[in-house]
Short mmCIF file of C-alpha atoms in Angstrom, two decimals:
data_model
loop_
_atom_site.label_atom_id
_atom_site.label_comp_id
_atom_site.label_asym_id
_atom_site.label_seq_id
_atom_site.Cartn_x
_atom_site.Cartn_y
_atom_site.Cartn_z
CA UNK M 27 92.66 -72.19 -42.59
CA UNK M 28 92.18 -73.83 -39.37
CA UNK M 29 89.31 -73.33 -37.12
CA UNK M 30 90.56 -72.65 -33.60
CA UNK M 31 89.03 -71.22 -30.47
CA UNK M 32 90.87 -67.65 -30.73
CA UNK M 33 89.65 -67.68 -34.42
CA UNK M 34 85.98 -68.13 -33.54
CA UNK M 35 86.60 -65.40 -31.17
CA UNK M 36 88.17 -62.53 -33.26
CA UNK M 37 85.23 -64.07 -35.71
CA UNK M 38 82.86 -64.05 -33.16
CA UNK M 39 84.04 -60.20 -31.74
CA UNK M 40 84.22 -59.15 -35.39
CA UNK M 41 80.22 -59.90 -36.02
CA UNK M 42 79.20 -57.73 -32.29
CA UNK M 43 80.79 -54.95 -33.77
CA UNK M 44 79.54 -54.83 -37.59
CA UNK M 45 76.04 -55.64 -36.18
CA UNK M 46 76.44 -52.65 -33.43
CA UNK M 47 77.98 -50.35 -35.99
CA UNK M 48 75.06 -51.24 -38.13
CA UNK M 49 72.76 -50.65 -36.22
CA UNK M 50 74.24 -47.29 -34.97
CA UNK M 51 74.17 -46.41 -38.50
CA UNK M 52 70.85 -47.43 -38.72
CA UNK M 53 69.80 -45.12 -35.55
CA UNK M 54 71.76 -42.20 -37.01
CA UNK M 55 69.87 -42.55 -40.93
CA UNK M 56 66.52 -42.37 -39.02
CA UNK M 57 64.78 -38.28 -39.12
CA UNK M 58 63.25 -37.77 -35.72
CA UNK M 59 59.43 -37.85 -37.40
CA UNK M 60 60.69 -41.53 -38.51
CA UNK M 61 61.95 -42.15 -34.83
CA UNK M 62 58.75 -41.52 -33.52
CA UNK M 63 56.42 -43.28 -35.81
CA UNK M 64 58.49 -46.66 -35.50
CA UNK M 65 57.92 -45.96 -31.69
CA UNK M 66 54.21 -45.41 -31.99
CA UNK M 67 53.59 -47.91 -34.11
CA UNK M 68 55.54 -50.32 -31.14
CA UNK M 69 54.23 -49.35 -28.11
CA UNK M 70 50.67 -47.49 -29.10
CA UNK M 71 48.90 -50.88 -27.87
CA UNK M 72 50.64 -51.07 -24.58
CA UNK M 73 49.45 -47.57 -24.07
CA UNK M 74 46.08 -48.68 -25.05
CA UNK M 75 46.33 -51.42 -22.91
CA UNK M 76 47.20 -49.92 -19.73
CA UNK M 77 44.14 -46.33 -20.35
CA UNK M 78 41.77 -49.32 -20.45
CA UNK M 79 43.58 -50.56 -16.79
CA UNK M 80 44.45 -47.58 -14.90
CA UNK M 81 42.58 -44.61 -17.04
CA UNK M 82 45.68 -43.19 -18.07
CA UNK M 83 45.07 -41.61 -21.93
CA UNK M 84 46.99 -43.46 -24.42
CA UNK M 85 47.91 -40.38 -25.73
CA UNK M 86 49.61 -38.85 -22.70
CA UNK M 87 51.31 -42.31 -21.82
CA UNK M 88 53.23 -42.33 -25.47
CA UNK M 89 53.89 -38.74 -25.15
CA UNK M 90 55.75 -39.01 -22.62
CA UNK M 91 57.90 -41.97 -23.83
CA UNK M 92 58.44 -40.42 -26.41
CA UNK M 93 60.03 -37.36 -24.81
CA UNK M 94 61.70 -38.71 -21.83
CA UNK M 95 63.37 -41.49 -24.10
CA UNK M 96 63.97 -39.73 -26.96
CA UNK M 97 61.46 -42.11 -28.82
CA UNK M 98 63.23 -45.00 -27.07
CA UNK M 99 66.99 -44.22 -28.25
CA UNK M 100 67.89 -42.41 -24.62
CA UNK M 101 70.97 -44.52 -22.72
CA UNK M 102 68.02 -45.21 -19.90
CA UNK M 103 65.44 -46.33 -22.28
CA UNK M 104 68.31 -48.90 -24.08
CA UNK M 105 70.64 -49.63 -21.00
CA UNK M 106 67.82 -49.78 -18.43
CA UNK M 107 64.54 -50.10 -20.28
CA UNK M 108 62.98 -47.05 -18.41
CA UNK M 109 61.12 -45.22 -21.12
CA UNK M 110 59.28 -42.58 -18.96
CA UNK M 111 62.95 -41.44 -16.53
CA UNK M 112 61.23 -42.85 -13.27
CA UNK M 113 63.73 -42.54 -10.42
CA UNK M 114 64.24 -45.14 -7.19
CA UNK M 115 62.47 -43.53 -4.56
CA UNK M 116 62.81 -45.32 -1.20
CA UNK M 117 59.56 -47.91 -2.30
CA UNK M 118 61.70 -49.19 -5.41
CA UNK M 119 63.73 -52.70 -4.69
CA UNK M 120 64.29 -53.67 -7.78
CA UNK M 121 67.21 -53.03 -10.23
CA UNK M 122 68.61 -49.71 -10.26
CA UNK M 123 70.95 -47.43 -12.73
CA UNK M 124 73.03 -44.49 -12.69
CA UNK M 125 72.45 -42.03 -15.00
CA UNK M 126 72.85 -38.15 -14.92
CA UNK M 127 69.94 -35.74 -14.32
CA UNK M 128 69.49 -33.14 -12.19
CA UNK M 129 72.69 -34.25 -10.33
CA UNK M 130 74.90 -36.74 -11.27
CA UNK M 131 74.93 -40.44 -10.89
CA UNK M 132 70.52 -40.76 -10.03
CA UNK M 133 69.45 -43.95 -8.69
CA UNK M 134 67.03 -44.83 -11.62
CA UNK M 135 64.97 -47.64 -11.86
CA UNK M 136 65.97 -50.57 -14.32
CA UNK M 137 63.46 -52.61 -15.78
CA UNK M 138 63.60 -56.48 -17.52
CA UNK M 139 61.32 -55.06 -20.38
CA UNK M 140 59.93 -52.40 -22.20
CA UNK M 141 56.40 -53.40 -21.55
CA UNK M 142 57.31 -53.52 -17.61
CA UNK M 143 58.86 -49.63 -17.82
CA UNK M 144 55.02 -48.81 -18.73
CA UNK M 145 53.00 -50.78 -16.26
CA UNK M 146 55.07 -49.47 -13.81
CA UNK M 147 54.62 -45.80 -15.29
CA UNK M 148 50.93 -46.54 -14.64
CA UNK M 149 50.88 -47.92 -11.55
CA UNK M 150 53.34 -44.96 -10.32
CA UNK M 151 50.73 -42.30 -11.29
CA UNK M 152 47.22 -44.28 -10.28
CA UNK M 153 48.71 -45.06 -6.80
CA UNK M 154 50.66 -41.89 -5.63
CA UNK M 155 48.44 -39.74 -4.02
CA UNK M 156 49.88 -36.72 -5.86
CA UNK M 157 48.56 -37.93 -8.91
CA UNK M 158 44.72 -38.51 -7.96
CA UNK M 159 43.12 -35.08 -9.06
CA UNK M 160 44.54 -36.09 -12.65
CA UNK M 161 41.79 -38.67 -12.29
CA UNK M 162 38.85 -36.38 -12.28
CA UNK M 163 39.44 -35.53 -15.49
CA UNK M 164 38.06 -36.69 -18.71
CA UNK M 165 39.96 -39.07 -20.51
CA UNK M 166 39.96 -37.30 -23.46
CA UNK M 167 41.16 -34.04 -21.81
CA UNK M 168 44.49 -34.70 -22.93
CA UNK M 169 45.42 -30.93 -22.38
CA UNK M 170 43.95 -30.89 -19.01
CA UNK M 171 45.87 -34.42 -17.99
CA UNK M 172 49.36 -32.46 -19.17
CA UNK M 173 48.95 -29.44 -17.43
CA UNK M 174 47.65 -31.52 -14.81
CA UNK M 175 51.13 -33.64 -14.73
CA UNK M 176 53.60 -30.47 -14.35
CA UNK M 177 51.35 -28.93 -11.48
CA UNK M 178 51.47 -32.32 -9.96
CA UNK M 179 55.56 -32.19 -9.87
CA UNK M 180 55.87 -34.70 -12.37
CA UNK M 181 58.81 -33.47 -14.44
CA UNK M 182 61.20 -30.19 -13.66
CA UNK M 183 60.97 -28.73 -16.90
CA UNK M 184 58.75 -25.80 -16.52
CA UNK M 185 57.47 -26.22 -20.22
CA UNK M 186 56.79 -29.56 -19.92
CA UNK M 187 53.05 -29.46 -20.45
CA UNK M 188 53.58 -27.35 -23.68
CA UNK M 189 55.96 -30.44 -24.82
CA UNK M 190 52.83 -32.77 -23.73
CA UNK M 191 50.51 -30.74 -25.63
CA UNK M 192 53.06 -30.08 -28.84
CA UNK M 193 53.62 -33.79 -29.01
CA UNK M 194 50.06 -35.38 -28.89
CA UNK M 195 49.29 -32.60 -31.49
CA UNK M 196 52.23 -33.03 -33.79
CA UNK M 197 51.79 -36.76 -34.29
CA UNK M 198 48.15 -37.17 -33.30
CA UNK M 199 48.33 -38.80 -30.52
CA UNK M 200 44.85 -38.34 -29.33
CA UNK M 201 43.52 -40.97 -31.62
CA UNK M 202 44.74 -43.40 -29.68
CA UNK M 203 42.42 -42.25 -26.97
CA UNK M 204 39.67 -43.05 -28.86
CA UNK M 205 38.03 -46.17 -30.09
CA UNK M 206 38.55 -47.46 -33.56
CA UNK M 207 35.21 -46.44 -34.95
CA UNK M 208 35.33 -43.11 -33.56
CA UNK M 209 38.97 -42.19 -35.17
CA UNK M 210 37.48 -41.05 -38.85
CA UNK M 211 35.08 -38.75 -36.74
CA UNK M 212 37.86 -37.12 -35.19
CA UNK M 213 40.32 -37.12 -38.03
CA UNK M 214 37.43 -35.62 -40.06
CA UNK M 215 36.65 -32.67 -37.37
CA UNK M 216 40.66 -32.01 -36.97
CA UNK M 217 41.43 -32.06 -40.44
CA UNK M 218 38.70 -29.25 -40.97
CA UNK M 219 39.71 -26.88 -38.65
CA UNK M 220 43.23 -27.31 -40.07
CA UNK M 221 41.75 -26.34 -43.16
CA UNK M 222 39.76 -23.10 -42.30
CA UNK M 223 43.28 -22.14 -40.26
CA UNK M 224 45.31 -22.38 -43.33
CA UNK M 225 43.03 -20.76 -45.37
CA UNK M 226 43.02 -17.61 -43.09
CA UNK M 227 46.59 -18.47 -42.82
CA UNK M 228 47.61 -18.28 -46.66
CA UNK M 229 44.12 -17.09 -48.09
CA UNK M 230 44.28 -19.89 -50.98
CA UNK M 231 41.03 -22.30 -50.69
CA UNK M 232 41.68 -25.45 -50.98
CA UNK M 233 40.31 -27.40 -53.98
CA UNK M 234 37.25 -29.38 -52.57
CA UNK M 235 36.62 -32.95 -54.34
CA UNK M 236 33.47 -32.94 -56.13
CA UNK M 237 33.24 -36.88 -56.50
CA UNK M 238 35.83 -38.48 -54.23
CA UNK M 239 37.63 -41.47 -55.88
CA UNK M 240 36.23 -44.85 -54.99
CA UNK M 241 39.69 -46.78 -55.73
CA UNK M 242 39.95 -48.99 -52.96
CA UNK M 243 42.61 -47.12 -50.12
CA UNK M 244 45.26 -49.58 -49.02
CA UNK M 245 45.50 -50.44 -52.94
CA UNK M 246 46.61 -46.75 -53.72
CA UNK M 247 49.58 -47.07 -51.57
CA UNK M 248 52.94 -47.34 -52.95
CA UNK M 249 55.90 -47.78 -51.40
CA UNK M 250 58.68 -45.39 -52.80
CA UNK M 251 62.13 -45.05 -51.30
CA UNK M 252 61.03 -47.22 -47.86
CA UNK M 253 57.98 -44.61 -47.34
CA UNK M 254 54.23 -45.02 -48.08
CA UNK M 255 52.84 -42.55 -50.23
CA UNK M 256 50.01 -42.22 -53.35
CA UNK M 257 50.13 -40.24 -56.00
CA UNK M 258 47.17 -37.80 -55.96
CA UNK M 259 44.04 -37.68 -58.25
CA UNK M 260 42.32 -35.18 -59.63
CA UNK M 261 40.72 -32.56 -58.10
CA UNK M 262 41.05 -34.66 -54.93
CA UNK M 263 41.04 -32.74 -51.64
CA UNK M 264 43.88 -32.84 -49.08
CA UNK M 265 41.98 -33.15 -46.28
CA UNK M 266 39.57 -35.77 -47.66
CA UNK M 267 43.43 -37.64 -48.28
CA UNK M 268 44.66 -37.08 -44.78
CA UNK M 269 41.38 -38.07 -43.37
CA UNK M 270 41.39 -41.54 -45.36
CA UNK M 271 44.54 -42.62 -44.40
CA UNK M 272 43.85 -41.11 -40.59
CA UNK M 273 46.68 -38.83 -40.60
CA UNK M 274 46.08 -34.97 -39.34
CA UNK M 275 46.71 -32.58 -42.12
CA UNK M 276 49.11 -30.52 -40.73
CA UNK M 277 51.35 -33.27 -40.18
CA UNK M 278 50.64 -35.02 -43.69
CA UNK M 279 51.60 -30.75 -44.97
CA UNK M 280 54.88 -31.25 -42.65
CA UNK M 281 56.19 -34.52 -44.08
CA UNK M 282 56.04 -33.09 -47.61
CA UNK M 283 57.24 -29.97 -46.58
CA UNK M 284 54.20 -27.88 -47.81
CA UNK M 285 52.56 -25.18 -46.51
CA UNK M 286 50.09 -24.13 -49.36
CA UNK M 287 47.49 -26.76 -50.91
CA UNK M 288 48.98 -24.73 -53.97
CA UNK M 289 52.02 -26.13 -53.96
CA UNK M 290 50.40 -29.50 -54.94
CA UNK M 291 48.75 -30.74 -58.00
CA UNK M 292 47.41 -34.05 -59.90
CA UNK M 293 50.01 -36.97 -60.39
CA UNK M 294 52.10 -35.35 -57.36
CA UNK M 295 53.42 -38.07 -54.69
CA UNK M 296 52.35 -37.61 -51.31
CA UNK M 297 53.68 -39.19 -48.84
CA UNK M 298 51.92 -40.77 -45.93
CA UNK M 299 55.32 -41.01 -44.24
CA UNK M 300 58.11 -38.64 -43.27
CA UNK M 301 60.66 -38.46 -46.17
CA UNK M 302 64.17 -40.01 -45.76
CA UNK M 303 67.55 -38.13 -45.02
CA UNK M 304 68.78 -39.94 -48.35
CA UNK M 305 67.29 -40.00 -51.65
CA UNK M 306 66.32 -43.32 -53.80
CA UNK M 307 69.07 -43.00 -56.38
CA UNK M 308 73.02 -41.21 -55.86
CA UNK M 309 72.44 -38.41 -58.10
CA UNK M 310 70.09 -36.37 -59.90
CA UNK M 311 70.91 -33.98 -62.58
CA UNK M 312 68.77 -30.58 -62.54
CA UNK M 313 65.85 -30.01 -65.82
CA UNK M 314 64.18 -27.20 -66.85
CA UNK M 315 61.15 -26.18 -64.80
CA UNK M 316 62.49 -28.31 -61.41
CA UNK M 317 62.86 -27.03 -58.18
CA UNK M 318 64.54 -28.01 -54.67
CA UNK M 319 61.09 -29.16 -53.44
CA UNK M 320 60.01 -31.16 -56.85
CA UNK M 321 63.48 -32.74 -56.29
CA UNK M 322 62.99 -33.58 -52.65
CA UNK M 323 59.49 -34.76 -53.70
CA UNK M 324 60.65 -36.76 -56.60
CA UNK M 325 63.42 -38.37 -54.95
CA UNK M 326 62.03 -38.93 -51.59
CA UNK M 327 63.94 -37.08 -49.25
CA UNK M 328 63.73 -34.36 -46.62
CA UNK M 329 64.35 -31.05 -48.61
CA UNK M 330 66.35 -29.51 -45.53
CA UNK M 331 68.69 -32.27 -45.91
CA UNK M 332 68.96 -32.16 -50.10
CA UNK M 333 70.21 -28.11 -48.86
CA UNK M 334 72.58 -29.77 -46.02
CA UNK M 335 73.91 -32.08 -48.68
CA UNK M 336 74.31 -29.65 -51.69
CA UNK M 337 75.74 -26.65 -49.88
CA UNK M 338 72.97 -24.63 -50.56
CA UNK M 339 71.60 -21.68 -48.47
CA UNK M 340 67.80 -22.47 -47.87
CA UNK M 341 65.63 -20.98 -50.40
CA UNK M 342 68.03 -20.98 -53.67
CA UNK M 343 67.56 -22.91 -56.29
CA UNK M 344 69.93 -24.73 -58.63
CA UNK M 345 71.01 -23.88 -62.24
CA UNK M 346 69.77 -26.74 -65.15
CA UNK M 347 72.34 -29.29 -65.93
CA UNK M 348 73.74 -29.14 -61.92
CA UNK M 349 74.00 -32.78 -60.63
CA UNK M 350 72.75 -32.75 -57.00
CA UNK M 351 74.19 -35.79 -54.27
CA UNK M 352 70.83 -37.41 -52.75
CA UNK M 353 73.03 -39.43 -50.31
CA UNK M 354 76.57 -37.90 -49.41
CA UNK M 355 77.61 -34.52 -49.33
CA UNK M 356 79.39 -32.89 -51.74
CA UNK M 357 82.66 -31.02 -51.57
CA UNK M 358 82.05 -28.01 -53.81
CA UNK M 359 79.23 -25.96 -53.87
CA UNK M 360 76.15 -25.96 -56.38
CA UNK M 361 76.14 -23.64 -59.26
CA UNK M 362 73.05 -21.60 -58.11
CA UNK M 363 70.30 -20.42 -60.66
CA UNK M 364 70.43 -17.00 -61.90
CA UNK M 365 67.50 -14.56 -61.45
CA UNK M 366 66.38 -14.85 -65.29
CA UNK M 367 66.94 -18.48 -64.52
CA UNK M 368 64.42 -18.95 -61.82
CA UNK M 369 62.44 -21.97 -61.68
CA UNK M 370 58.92 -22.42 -62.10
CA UNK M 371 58.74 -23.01 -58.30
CA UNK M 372 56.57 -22.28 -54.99
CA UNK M 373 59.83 -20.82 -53.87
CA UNK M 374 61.65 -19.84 -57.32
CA UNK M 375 60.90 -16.27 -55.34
CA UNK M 376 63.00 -17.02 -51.88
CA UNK M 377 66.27 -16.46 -54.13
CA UNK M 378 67.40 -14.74 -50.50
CA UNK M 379 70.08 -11.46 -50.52
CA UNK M 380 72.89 -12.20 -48.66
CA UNK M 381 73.60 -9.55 -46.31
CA UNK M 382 72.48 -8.46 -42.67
CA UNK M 383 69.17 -9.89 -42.09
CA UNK M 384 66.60 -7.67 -40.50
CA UNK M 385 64.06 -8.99 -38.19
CA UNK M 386 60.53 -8.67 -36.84
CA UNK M 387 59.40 -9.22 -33.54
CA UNK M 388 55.82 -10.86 -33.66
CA UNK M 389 53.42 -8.93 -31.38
CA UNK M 390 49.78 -9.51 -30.98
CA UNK M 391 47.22 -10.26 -33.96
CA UNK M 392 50.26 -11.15 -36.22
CA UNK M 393 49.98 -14.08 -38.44
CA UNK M 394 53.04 -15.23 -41.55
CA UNK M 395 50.33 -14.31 -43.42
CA UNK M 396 49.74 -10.72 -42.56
CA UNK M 397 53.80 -10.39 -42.34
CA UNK M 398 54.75 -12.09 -45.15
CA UNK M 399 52.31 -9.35 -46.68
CA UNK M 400 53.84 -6.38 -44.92
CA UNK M 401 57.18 -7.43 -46.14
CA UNK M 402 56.24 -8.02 -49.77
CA UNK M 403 56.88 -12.12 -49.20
CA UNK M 404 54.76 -15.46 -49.70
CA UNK M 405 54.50 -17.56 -46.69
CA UNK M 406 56.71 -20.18 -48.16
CA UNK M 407 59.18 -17.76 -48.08
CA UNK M 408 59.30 -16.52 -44.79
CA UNK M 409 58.86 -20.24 -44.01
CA UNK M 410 61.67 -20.99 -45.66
CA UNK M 411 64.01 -18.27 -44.83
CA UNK M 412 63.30 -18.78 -41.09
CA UNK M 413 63.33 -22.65 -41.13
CA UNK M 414 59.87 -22.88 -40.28
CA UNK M 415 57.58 -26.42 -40.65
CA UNK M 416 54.43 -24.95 -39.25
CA UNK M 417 52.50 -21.46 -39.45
CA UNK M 418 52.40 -21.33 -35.63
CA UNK M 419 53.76 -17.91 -34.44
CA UNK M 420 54.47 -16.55 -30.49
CA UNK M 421 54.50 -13.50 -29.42
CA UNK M 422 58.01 -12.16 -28.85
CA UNK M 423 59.31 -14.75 -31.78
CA UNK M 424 61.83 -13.04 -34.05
CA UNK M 425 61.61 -13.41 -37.63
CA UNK M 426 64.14 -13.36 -40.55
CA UNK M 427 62.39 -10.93 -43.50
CA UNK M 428 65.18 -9.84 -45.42
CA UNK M 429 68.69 -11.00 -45.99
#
């Protein structure tokens, strides 16, 4: 065929959009946990950067990136570079764009780089009067500097400290306050207090290492389905594991979608990572003794998404010889296990009733622990009927306890 200008043009047209859709599709495959860590892990050292300039915490500054942008996939932070939803003002004479806010079309400011979008977010706090009580707080008052932030008018949102807070706390962000040899310290500290809260919590101990293993750290990691992860020894302690690899336990418990040091045992994978929407093979065909979380486990994806996937109401389980998707949905629905069928499961017991469900109201003093009690359940079960990843509880939240 012959090469001609309008044929290096439809060719040239052709590769924009397959890399766009690509990449669209690669946005779209990514979990929110996986959104965030890939933006950590990019722009945790220009937040480090600019607490050592202005005395802005790290933590705080990646925070809020990473809720103003939507971990950097908002139209602002893509079309305009403006990670942290800074507007004009009448100072600002550089490039501007419209984008809808409080009213439509806002003059935003537009920014030739990412790493510009955050000096600017720095200088915008240190040199606006409003701002300078957030100063006179300790650096690693990360608490204080949100709260600080919403009374100072910084964002609308009247929860917007909470979001602070929830954020630094979800994905340990405060680490990145700190210096490098003081991280284990910290990790150490949080990861025990996460363990005397699920204790009281669940009221299973967890099983403390006697002799903690001296294989080398980095040489236990294996990569499995794109995600980190190591297989756990024996009689090795969670927390010890979560404070090696400087994760906080909570969220190492959230990526592998547990909620009970129970649930695990010797030879398990944990992962180090948040699991993928899709599995490492198509299919998997159901054995004796496996569950919905061994399969999530085993497979390497999120077991909210192997329900989605399967057509499966949260909390059933599926009979031997089913063949589960790991990457598409299926059309029909999964043959689900009958009771004398149950699997030897955490959650063989959340077999769920349909039917109205009746719900609690959480008032003062109440923990999942003391309700799941009240109502005859395991934590993992109310967990899992109410789509739960964490133990946390408000008063005024409504529960799901029967179905």
């Amino acid at each position: 065929m012959m090469i001609t200008t309008r044929n290096i043009g439809i060719l040239y047209s052709f590769s924009v959009f397959t890399f766009f859709f690509l990449l669209a599709k690669s946005v779209f495959a990514q979990t929110y946990d996986e959104m965030v860590e890939h933006y950590i892990d990019q722009y945790k050292d220009i937040a480090i950067e600019e607490m050592w300039r202005t005395g802005i915490p790290a933590s705080i500054t990646l925070a809020q990136g990473i809720i103003e942008s939507n971990a950097g996939k908002s139209p602002l932070a893509i079309d305009a570079n403006n990670h942290f939803g800074i507007k004009c003002h009448d100072t600002w004479t550089g490039e501007s764009y419209s984008h809808d806010d409080d009213r439509k079309n806002e003059c935003f400011r537009k920014y030739f780089s990412s790493l510009d979008s955050y000096k600017d977010h720095s200088d915008f706090i240190k040199n606006r009067g409003r701002y300078s009580v957030l100063f006179t707080y300790n650096i690693n008052d990360y608490k204080a500097w949100a709260k600080g932030l919403k009374a100072c008018g910084y964002a609308t949102n009247p929860h917007y400290a909470i979001l602070l807070i929830k954020c630094i706390d979800d994905y340990d962000l405060h680490q990145w306050d700190l210096k490098e040899d003081e991280r284990n310290v910290w990790f150490a500290s949080l990861n025990n207090a996460a363990l005397k809260s699920e204790i009281k919590e669940t009221g299973n101990p967890e099983v403390v290492n006697a002799s903690p293993s001296s294989c080398n750290a980095e040489e236990r990691i294996e990569i499995f389905n794109d995600i980190k992860s190591v297989l756990l020894l024996p009689e090795e302690s969670l927390k010890d594991l979560a404070t090696t690899y400087g994760i906080g336990m909570k969220r190492l418990m959230r990526y592998n979608d547990i909620s009970d040091y129970a649930m695990l045992h010797p030879g398990d994978r944990v992962y180090l990572q948040p699991k993928r929407l899709n599995g490492d093979d198509e299919f998997h065909t159901v054995r004796q003794g496996e569950s919905m979380f061994s399969i999530s486990r085993d497979h390497g994806v999120q077991m909210d998404e192997l329900y989605k996937k399967n057509q499966m109401l949260l909390g059933k389980q599926p009979a031997i010889g089913e063949v589960l998707n790991l990457k598409n949905s299926r059309d029909n629905p999964v043959v689900i296990a009958e009771a004398t069928d149950a699997m030897v499961s955490f959650n063989a017991e959340a077999d769920l009733k349909i039917g109205t469900p009746e719900l609690y109201i959480v008032s003062k003093g109440d923990t999942l622990y003391s309700i799941s009690k009240k109502y005859n359940l395991s934590v993992e079960v109310l967990k899992t009927m109410n789509r739960m990843k964490t133990t946390s509880l408000q008063i005024g939240d409504k529960l799901v306890v029967s179905q």
